[in-house]
Tab-separated table of C-alpha atoms in Angstrom:
chain	number	residue	atom	x	y	z
A	488	MET	CA	116.013	-26.711	-19.818
A	489	ALA	CA	118.880	-28.097	-22.044
A	490	CYS	CA	118.339	-28.369	-25.768
A	491	PHE	CA	120.692	-30.334	-28.195
A	492	PHE	CA	120.320	-29.826	-31.924
A	493	TRP	CA	122.428	-32.356	-33.818
A	494	LYS	CA	124.028	-30.445	-35.347
A	495	ILE	CA	123.499	-30.343	-31.524
A	496	PHE	CA	122.039	-27.470	-29.283
A	497	LEU	CA	122.252	-27.478	-25.678
A	498	ARG	CA	120.275	-24.933	-23.632
A	499	HIS	CA	119.710	-24.482	-19.905
A	500	ASP	CA	116.729	-22.013	-18.965
A	501	LYS	CA	118.767	-20.589	-16.003
A	502	ASN	CA	121.675	-19.920	-17.974
A	503	PRO	CA	120.908	-18.909	-21.563
A	504	ASN	CA	124.597	-19.051	-22.302
A	505	ASN	CA	124.549	-22.633	-21.977
A	506	ILE	CA	123.721	-23.382	-25.714
A	507	PHE	CA	125.949	-25.624	-27.711
A	508	VAL	CA	125.874	-26.189	-31.530
A	509	PHE	CA	127.798	-29.049	-33.242
A	510	GLU	CA	128.232	-28.858	-37.056
A	511	PRO	CA	130.716	-30.990	-38.827
A	512	SER	CA	130.383	-29.332	-42.323
A	513	GLN	CA	133.065	-26.627	-42.600
A	514	LYS	CA	130.849	-24.584	-44.960
A	515	ALA	CA	127.676	-24.973	-42.780
A	516	TYR	CA	129.660	-24.074	-39.787
A	517	LEU	CA	131.061	-20.894	-41.428
A	518	ARG	CA	127.422	-20.015	-42.401
A	519	LEU	CA	126.379	-20.648	-38.743
A	520	LEU	CA	128.963	-18.247	-37.504
A	521	LYS	CA	127.990	-15.584	-40.116
A	522	ASN	CA	124.398	-15.952	-39.156
A	523	LEU	CA	125.190	-15.610	-35.512
A	524	VAL	CA	127.008	-12.449	-36.157
A	525	ILE	CA	124.304	-10.901	-38.327
A	526	ASN	CA	121.857	-11.614	-35.760
A	527	ARG	CA	124.161	-10.288	-33.078
A	528	VAL	CA	123.810	-13.786	-31.012
A	529	ASN	CA	126.899	-14.248	-28.771
A	530	SER	CA	125.573	-16.580	-26.288
A	531	ILE	CA	125.896	-19.782	-28.383
A	532	HIS	CA	129.139	-22.098	-28.206
A	533	THR	CA	129.777	-23.594	-31.543
A	534	TYR	CA	131.816	-26.599	-32.369
A	535	ASN	CA	132.931	-27.753	-35.755
A	536	PHE	CA	132.561	-31.523	-35.290
A	537	ALA	CA	130.059	-34.230	-35.138
A	538	GLY	CA	128.555	-36.616	-32.576
A	539	SER	CA	128.742	-40.502	-32.923
A	540	ASP	CA	129.404	-43.646	-31.265
A	541	ILE	CA	133.269	-43.086	-31.207
A	542	ASN	CA	135.778	-40.368	-30.612
A	543	GLY	CA	138.365	-39.572	-33.465
A	544	PHE	CA	138.570	-38.536	-36.908
A	545	ILE	CA	136.279	-40.059	-39.640
A	546	ASP	CA	135.202	-39.506	-43.088
A	547	PHE	CA	132.556	-36.798	-43.639
A	548	PHE	CA	130.653	-36.677	-46.984
A	549	GLU	CA	129.279	-33.598	-48.528
A	550	PRO	CA	127.324	-33.804	-51.973
A	551	GLN	CA	128.377	-30.884	-53.939
A	552	GLY	CA	125.503	-28.180	-54.204
A	553	HIS	CA	123.744	-29.551	-51.185
A	554	LEU	CA	125.045	-27.761	-48.143
A	555	THR	CA	122.725	-29.202	-45.663
A	556	ASN	CA	122.901	-32.814	-46.582
A	557	GLY	CA	126.540	-33.677	-45.474
A	558	SER	CA	126.682	-36.868	-43.689
A	559	LEU	CA	129.067	-39.392	-41.983
A	560	ASN	CA	127.175	-41.948	-44.228
A	561	LYS	CA	128.591	-41.867	-47.784
A	562	GLU	CA	125.402	-43.609	-49.412
A	563	PHE	CA	123.376	-41.040	-47.982
A	564	ALA	CA	125.346	-38.060	-49.264
A	565	GLY	CA	125.292	-39.826	-52.643
A	566	LEU	CA	121.427	-39.672	-52.804
A	567	PHE	CA	121.738	-36.071	-54.010
A	568	THR	CA	124.469	-36.149	-56.532
A	569	ASN	CA	127.204	-38.394	-57.820
A	570	ARG	CA	129.597	-35.632	-56.942
A	571	VAL	CA	130.358	-36.155	-53.213
A	572	LEU	CA	133.433	-34.626	-51.417
A	573	CYS	CA	135.168	-36.519	-48.589
A	574	SER	CA	136.937	-34.752	-45.816
A	575	LYS	CA	138.051	-35.924	-42.276
A	576	THR	CA	135.873	-34.550	-39.336
A	577	LEU	CA	136.226	-34.927	-35.667
A	578	VAL	CA	133.602	-36.990	-33.807
A	579	VAL	CA	132.844	-37.265	-30.226
A	580	ASN	CA	130.700	-39.572	-28.113
A	581	SER	CA	128.582	-38.906	-25.062
A	582	ASN	CA	131.346	-38.819	-22.688
A	583	PHE	CA	132.434	-35.517	-24.061
A	584	ILE	CA	128.945	-34.211	-23.886
A	585	ASN	CA	128.390	-35.512	-20.453
A	586	ASN	CA	131.131	-32.944	-19.266
A	587	MET	CA	128.968	-30.010	-20.629
A	588	VAL	CA	125.817	-30.655	-18.679
A	589	SER	CA	125.560	-30.348	-14.927
A	590	SER	CA	123.742	-32.876	-12.786
A	591	SER	CA	121.464	-29.879	-11.730
A	592	GLN	CA	119.901	-29.657	-15.198
A	593	ASP	CA	116.345	-31.034	-14.906
A	594	HIS	CA	115.162	-30.567	-18.521
A	595	ILE	CA	117.199	-31.557	-21.522
A	596	ILE	CA	115.903	-31.768	-25.245
A	597	ILE	CA	118.038	-33.211	-27.876
A	598	LYS	CA	117.200	-32.659	-31.421
A	599	ILE	CA	119.063	-35.034	-34.101
A	600	ASP	CA	118.874	-34.246	-37.689
A	601	ALA	CA	122.287	-35.886	-38.933
A	602	GLU	CA	121.457	-36.970	-42.387
A	603	GLY	CA	121.507	-40.841	-41.973
A	604	SER	CA	123.722	-40.803	-38.820
A	605	GLU	CA	121.074	-40.927	-36.219
A	606	PHE	CA	121.730	-44.548	-35.195
A	607	GLU	CA	125.416	-43.736	-34.595
A	608	ILE	CA	124.588	-40.599	-32.486
A	609	LEU	CA	122.050	-42.370	-30.368
A	610	SER	CA	124.266	-45.329	-29.763
A	611	GLY	CA	127.165	-42.958	-28.821
A	612	MET	CA	124.695	-41.085	-26.365
A	613	LYS	CA	123.253	-44.150	-24.781
A	614	ASN	CA	124.947	-43.568	-21.276
A	615	PHE	CA	124.076	-39.818	-21.649
A	616	ILE	CA	120.335	-40.748	-22.484
A	617	LEU	CA	120.014	-43.249	-19.763
A	618	ARG	CA	121.489	-40.808	-17.196
A	619	TYR	CA	119.585	-37.611	-17.913
A	620	LYS	CA	116.457	-39.009	-19.752
A	621	PRO	CA	116.154	-36.132	-22.224
A	622	ALA	CA	113.294	-35.608	-24.488
A	623	ILE	CA	114.646	-36.500	-27.921
A	624	ILE	CA	113.450	-35.324	-31.394
A	625	VAL	CA	114.967	-37.505	-34.168
A	626	GLU	CA	114.619	-37.619	-37.846
A	627	VAL	CA	113.469	-41.232	-39.016
A	628	LEU	CA	114.254	-42.023	-42.791
A	629	SER	CA	112.940	-45.393	-44.117
A	630	MET	CA	116.287	-46.729	-44.837
A	631	TYR	CA	117.458	-46.285	-41.223
A	632	GLU	CA	114.260	-47.276	-39.337
A	633	ARG	CA	115.524	-51.046	-38.752
A	634	LYS	CA	118.747	-49.909	-37.409
A	635	LEU	CA	116.944	-47.358	-34.978
A	636	ASN	CA	114.429	-50.028	-34.031
A	637	SER	CA	117.475	-52.170	-32.785
A	638	LEU	CA	118.222	-49.568	-29.947
A	639	GLU	CA	116.440	-51.566	-27.200
A	640	PHE	CA	117.458	-49.156	-24.561
A	641	LEU	CA	115.204	-46.454	-26.325
A	642	HIS	CA	112.231	-48.787	-26.580
A	643	GLN	CA	112.660	-49.823	-22.848
A	644	SER	CA	112.974	-46.183	-21.691
A	645	TYR	CA	110.921	-44.014	-24.058
A	646	ASN	CA	107.435	-43.651	-25.652
A	647	LEU	CA	107.806	-42.985	-29.470
A	648	TYR	CA	105.607	-40.352	-31.112
A	649	ASN	CA	105.581	-39.392	-34.562
A	650	ILE	CA	105.113	-35.658	-34.971
A	651	THR	CA	102.492	-35.068	-37.744
A	652	LYS	CA	100.545	-32.272	-39.267
A	653	GLU	CA	97.631	-33.316	-37.160
A	654	GLY	CA	99.545	-33.842	-33.854
A	655	ILE	CA	101.575	-36.462	-32.266
A	656	VAL	CA	100.816	-40.081	-32.952
A	657	GLN	CA	102.239	-42.910	-30.761
A	658	TYR	CA	104.115	-45.773	-32.276
A	659	PHE	CA	105.623	-48.746	-30.569
A	660	GLU	CA	108.479	-48.845	-33.112
A	661	PHE	CA	110.124	-46.418	-35.712
A	662	ASN	CA	108.195	-46.325	-38.863
A	663	SER	CA	109.011	-43.951	-41.642
A	664	THR	CA	106.123	-41.744	-42.514
A	665	SER	CA	105.684	-38.611	-44.590
A	666	CYS	CA	106.384	-36.775	-41.435
A	667	ARG	CA	109.846	-37.988	-40.565
A	668	ASP	CA	110.382	-36.509	-37.062
A	669	TYR	CA	109.745	-38.400	-33.988
A	670	VAL	CA	109.545	-37.042	-30.334
A	671	LEU	CA	110.794	-39.546	-27.718
A	672	LEU	CA	109.620	-39.025	-24.230
A	673	PRO	CA	110.821	-40.930	-21.086
A	674	LYS	CA	108.378	-43.414	-19.813
């Protein structure tokens, strides 16, 4: 099984050393490394960059005092404070990620919690998603549901389920609810 957390993770059951984490925030990345050392975890490959629909360097916005709310989206980062720092970060699209996954992997899970950049990541991973048909867990915020609903390839290939306290509830389009995470399962 492969598992991406975006901040991405990739894991394959037959090879537990095949776990990948992508984190664009330098501070959060350093905290991740420190936590791995404290917990004596050495089987995770970490990368200090983000996923998107392009390859290259782009602006990364971090609201001061809000370590986990850094975003490729300036408006999202500005929701938390008017003191937003801007730096450059490397972003990669699914072509890079395709090279990490072997065609023998039969179960892949992707979890995306990218603070308003879910659309760009899913767009950038379109070829990967259509090729491997992973289960996807994605955060859906009200201000981005329209963009997410424009991803026709997801609607054509996946069933959408909102993860609620009572269980999963099927939707036919993304709707922001108090429980923001959706699981997308291949049809």
